[in-house]
Structures are given as C-alpha cells and as structure tokens.
Short mmCIF file of C-alpha atoms and ligand atoms in Angstrom, two decimals:
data_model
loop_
_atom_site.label_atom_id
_atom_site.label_comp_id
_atom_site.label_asym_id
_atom_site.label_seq_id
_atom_site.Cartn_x
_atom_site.Cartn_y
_atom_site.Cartn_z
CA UNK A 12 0.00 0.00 0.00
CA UNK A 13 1.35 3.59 -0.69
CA UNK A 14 2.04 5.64 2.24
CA UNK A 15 1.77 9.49 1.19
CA UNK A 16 2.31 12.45 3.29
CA UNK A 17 -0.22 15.85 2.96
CA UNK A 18 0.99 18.89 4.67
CA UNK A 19 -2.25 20.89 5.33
CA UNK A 20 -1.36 24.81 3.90
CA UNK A 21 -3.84 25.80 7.05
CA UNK A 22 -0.70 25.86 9.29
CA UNK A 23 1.12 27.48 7.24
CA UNK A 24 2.30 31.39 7.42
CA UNK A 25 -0.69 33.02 5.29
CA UNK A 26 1.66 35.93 4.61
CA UNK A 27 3.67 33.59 2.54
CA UNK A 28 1.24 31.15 1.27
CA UNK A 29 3.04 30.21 -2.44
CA UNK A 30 6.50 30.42 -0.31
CA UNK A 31 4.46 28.13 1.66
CA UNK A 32 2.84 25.77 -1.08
CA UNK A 33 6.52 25.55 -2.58
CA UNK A 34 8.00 24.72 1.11
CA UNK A 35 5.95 21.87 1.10
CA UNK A 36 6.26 20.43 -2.60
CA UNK A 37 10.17 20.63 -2.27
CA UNK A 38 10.61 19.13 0.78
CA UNK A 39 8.89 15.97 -0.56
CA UNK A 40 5.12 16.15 0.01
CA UNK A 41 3.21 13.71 -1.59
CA UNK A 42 0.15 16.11 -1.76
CA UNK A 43 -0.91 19.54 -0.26
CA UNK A 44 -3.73 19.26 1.55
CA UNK A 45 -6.25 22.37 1.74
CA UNK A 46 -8.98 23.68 4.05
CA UNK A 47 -12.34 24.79 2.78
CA UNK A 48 -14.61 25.56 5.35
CA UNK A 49 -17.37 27.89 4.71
CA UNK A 50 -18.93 29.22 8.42
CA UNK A 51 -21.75 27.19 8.72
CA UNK A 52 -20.42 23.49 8.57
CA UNK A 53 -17.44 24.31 10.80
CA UNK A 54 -17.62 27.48 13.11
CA UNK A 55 -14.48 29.17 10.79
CA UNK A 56 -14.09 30.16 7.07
CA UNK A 57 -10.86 29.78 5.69
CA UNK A 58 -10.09 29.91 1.99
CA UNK A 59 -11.52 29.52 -1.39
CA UNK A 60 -10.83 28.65 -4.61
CA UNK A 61 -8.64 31.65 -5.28
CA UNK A 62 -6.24 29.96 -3.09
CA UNK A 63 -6.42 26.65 -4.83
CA UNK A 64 -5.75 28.63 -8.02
CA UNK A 65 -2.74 30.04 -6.94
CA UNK A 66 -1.22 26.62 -5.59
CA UNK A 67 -2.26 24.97 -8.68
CA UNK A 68 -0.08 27.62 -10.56
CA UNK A 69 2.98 27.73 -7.88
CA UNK A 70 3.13 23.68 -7.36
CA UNK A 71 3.19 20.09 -9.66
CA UNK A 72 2.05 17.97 -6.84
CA UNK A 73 -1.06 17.06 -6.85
CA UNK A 74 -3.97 19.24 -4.66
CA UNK A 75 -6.21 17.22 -2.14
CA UNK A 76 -9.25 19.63 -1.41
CA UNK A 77 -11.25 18.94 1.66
CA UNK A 78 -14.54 20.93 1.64
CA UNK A 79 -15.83 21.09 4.84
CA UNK A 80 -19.16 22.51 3.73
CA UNK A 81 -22.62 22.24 4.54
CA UNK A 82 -23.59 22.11 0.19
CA UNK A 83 -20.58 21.11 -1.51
CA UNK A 84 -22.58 20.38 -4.35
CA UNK A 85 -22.94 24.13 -4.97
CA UNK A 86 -19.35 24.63 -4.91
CA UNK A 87 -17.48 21.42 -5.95
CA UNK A 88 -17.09 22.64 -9.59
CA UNK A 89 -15.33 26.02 -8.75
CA UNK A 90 -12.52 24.16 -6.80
CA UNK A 91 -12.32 21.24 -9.93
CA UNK A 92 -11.79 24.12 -12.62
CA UNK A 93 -9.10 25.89 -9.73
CA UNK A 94 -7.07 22.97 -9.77
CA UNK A 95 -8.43 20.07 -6.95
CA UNK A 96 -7.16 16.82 -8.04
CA UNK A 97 -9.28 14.65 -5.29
CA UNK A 98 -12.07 16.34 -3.61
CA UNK A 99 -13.09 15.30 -0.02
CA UNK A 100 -16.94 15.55 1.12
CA UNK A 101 -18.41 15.19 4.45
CA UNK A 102 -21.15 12.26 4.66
CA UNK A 103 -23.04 15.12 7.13
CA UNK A 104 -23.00 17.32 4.71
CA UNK A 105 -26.43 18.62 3.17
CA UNK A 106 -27.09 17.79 -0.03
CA UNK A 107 -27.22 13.88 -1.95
CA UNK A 108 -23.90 13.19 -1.15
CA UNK A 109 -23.54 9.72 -3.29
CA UNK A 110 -25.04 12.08 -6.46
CA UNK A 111 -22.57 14.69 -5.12
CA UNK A 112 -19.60 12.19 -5.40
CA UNK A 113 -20.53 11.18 -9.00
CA UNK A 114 -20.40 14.40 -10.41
CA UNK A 115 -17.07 15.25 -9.17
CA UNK A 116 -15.54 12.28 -10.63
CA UNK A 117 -17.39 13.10 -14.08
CA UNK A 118 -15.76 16.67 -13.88
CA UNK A 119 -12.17 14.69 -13.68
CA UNK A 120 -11.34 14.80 -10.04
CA UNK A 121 -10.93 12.29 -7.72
CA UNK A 122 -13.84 11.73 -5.21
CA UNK A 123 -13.22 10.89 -1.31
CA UNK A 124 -15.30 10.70 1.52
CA UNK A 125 -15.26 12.29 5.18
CA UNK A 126 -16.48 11.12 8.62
CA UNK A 127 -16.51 13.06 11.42
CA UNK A 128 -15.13 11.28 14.70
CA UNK A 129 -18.18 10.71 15.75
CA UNK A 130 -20.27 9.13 12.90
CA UNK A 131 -19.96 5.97 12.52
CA UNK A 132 -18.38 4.08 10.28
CA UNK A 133 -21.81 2.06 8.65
CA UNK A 134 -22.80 5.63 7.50
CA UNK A 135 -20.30 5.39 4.45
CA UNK A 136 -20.54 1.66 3.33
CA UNK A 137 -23.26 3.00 0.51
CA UNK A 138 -20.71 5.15 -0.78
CA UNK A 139 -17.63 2.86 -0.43
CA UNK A 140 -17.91 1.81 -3.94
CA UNK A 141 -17.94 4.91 -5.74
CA UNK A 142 -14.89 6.82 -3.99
CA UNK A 143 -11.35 5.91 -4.00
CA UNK A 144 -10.36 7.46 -0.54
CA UNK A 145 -12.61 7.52 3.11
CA UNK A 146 -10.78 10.86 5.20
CA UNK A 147 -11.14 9.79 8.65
CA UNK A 148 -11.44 13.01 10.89
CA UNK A 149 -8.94 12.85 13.81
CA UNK A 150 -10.00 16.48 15.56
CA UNK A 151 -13.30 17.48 15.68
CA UNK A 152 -12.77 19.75 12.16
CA UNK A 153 -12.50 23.53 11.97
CA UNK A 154 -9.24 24.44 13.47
CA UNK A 155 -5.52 23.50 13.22
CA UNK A 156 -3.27 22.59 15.85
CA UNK A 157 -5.72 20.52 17.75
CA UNK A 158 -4.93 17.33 20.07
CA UNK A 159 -5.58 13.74 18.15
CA UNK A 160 -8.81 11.79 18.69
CA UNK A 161 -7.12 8.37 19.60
CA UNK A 162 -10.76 7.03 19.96
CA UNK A 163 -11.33 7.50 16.46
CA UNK A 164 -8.13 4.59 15.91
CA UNK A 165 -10.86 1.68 16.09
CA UNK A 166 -13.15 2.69 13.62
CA UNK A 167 -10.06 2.88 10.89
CA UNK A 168 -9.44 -0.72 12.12
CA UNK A 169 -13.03 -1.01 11.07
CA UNK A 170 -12.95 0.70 7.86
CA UNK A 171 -9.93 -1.26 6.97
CA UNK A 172 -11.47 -4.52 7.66
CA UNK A 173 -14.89 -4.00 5.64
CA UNK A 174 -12.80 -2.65 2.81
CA UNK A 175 -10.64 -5.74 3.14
CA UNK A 176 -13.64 -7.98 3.34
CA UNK A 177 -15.71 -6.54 0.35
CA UNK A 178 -13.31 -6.13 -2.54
CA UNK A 179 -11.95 -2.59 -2.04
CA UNK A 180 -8.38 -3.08 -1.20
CA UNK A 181 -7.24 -0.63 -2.44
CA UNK A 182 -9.15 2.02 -0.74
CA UNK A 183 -7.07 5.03 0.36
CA UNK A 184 -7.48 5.58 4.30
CA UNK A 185 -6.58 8.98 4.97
CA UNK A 186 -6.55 10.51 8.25
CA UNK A 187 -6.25 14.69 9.82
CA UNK A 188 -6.05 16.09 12.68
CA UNK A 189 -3.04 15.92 15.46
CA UNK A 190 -0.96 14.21 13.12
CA UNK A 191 2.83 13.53 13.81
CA UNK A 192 5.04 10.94 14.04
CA UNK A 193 3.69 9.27 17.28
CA UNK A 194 0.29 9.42 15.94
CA UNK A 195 0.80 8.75 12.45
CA UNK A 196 2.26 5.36 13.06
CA UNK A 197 -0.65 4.56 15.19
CA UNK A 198 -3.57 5.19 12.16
CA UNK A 199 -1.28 3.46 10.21
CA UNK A 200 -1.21 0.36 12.04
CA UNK A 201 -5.06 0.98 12.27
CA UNK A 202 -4.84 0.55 8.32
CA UNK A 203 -5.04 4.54 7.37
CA UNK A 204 -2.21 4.81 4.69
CA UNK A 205 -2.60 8.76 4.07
CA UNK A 206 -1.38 11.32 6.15
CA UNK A 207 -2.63 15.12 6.67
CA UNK A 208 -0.69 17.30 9.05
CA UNK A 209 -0.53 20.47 9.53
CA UNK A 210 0.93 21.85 12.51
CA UNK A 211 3.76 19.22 13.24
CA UNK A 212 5.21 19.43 9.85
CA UNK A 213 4.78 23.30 8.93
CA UNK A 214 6.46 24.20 12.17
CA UNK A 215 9.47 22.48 11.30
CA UNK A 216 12.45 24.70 10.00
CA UNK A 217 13.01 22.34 8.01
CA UNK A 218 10.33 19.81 6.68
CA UNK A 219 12.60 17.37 4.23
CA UNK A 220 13.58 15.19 7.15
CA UNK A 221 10.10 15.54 9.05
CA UNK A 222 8.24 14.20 6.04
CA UNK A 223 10.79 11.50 5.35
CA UNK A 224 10.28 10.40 8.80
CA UNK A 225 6.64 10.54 8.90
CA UNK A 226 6.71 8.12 5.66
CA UNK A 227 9.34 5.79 7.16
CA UNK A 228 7.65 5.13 10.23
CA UNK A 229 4.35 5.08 8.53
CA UNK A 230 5.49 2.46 6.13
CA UNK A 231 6.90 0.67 8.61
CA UNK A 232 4.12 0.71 10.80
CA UNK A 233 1.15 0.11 8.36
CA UNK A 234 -1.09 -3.17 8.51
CA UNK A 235 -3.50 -3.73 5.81
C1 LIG B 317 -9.04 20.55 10.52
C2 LIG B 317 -8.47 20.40 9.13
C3 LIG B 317 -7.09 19.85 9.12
C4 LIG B 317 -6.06 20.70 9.81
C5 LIG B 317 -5.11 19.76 10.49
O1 LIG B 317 -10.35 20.96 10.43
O2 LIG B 317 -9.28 19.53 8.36
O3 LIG B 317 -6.66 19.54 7.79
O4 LIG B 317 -5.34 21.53 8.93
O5 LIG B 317 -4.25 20.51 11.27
P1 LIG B 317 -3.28 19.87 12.37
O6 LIG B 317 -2.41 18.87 11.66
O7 LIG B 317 -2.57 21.05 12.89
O8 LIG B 317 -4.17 19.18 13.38
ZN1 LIG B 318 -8.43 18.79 6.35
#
C-alpha cells in the first residue's frame, strides 16, 4: 500500500502562502492538503478557490481539497476548474452526497469521503464503492493545531477490515487532525495509509527530514 504524506497549507504562514505551497512540494510532500470551510459546517471560514488557483499555478504535486461545507454540491465545480485533483466531502453534509460524489468524478477529479469522529463508520458503506479514498477526521474539524482523537483509531481498524472484506483493497485511508510521528504510526497500524498534518510538519524549520520520517515510520508501521 502507498504511504503518502499531505501537509495541510492551514498551518502554514498566510503571509507567505506560495512560499508556503513551494515549502511543502520541495521538501517531498506527496500532496498539499487544503482547508475549505465555509462558516456554517465548521464554526471558521478559511479559503476559497482563489487559493487553490494560486497553488495549482505555484506547485506540480497534486492538490487534495477537503470541503468542509454544509452544500458542496454548490461549490465542488469552482474548486475542480481551480485545480483540486481529489475532492473530499463530508457524509453530514447537506445535499445527496452519493449524487454529489458522481459528479465530481465526471468533472475529472478524484472523489473521497469524510467522517466526522463521531459518525460511525456504517454511515459510508453506501458510498464505499464509488470513492477511492474515506478521510477519517482525527480532531473534531475547523481548526488547526488541535490534540488527536485516539478514539477515532478503532473505527479505521473497522474501515480497513470491511474494505478488506468486500473487494476494495485498495481504498485510500486517509486521516487529519493531530498528526505527527507518534500518531501517524498509530492510524497506520489501524490501516489509514494517508497522512494530513498540519501543525507538526509546517512548524518544522526544516520539513525534508520531518516528512521523510513521517513516511518511514508510517510504512513501517502500516497493517493492511
Ligand atoms: C481541521 C483540518 C485539518 C487541519 C489539520 O479541520 O481539516 O486539515 O489543517 O491541522 P493539524 O495537523 O494542525 O491538526
Ligand atoms: Zn483537512
């Protein structure tokens, strides 16, 4: 299974966002993970597809755009023609969320799905077969720099195992929120095999070796 590594730009110094964007692609990123939140889902706006734009312009990795919206089907095709290369959804969100994930994967991008640590994990098995990632919240969402959910580490086990069990083995288990090296290797021996963090890695100096690490121990770590 492919371990990748997504620095989340929300930790990063917005005075210096394509410094920032370009910080993370050279140091080795595997993605660049970005926070769309829109005041009424989550309690915070952040950015739009401007900001997408701009990355998609500054950076060659790809863009993993997680809309934490209440009606991402009103907005899903402004952040496909800015650049978003997979496109995670909340199952909470407000609108026909299997329809929802079609039509981003007809407009070229690739569709995930989000839980929120408390929803559990039967609410997604009608969608398993049309996405190619499930984004496991680790923090309740909204905000950086928050303290990992380790009672959320059971229900990737579960995830994992249903995937496993029903033909979907290579489903992409991503997981955000808290993430560093302690906690990383933990979802990965839960079966998550895709990493978001924010804080940990964009307040490194330096983030070549902190990524590399990450994706050792990860690897290392991982059971399918
Ligand atoms: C939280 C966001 C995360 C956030 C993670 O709502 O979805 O992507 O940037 O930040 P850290 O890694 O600082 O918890
Ligand atoms: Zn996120």
């Amino acid at each position: 299974m492919q371990i990748q590594i997504l620095p989340s730009l929300l930790a990063a110094d917005f005075g210096a966002l394509r410094a920032e964007a370009l910080r993370a692609e050279n140091s080795g990123a595997d993605l660049l993970h970005l926070d769309i939140m829109d005041a009424h889902f989550v309690p915070n706006l952040s950015m739009g597809p401007d900001v997408v734009k701009m990355c998609k312009q500054a950076i060659s990795i790809p863009l993993s755009v997680h809309l934490m919206m209440t009606r991402p089907d009103q907005y899903f095709i402004n952040f496909i023609e800015a650049g978003a290369d997979t496109l995670q959804i909340h199952i909470e969100a407000d609108c026909d969320v299997p329809k929802t994930l079609e039509r981003i994967r007809e407009h070229g991008a690739i569709p995930g799905i989000t839980l929120n640590p408390e929803t559990p994990a039967q609410m997604i098995w009608p969608v398993l077969g049309i996405v190619d990632e499930v984004l496991c919240m680790t923090v309740h969402p909204g905000y950086g720099g928050q303290s990992f959910m380790r009672e959320v580490l059971p229900k990737i086990r579960e995830i994992r195992d249903y995937a496993n069990a029903n033909g979907a083995e290579e489903l992409g288990i991503m997981v955000d929120g808290g993430i560093d090296e302690a906690t990383a290797v933990e979802c990965a021996q839960a079966g998550a095999n895709l990493f978001v963090a924010g804080t940990s890695l964009y307040r490194q100096p330096d983030m070549v070796p902190a990524i590399r690490r990450m994706r050792q121990m990860a690897s290392e770590a991982f059971v399918s």
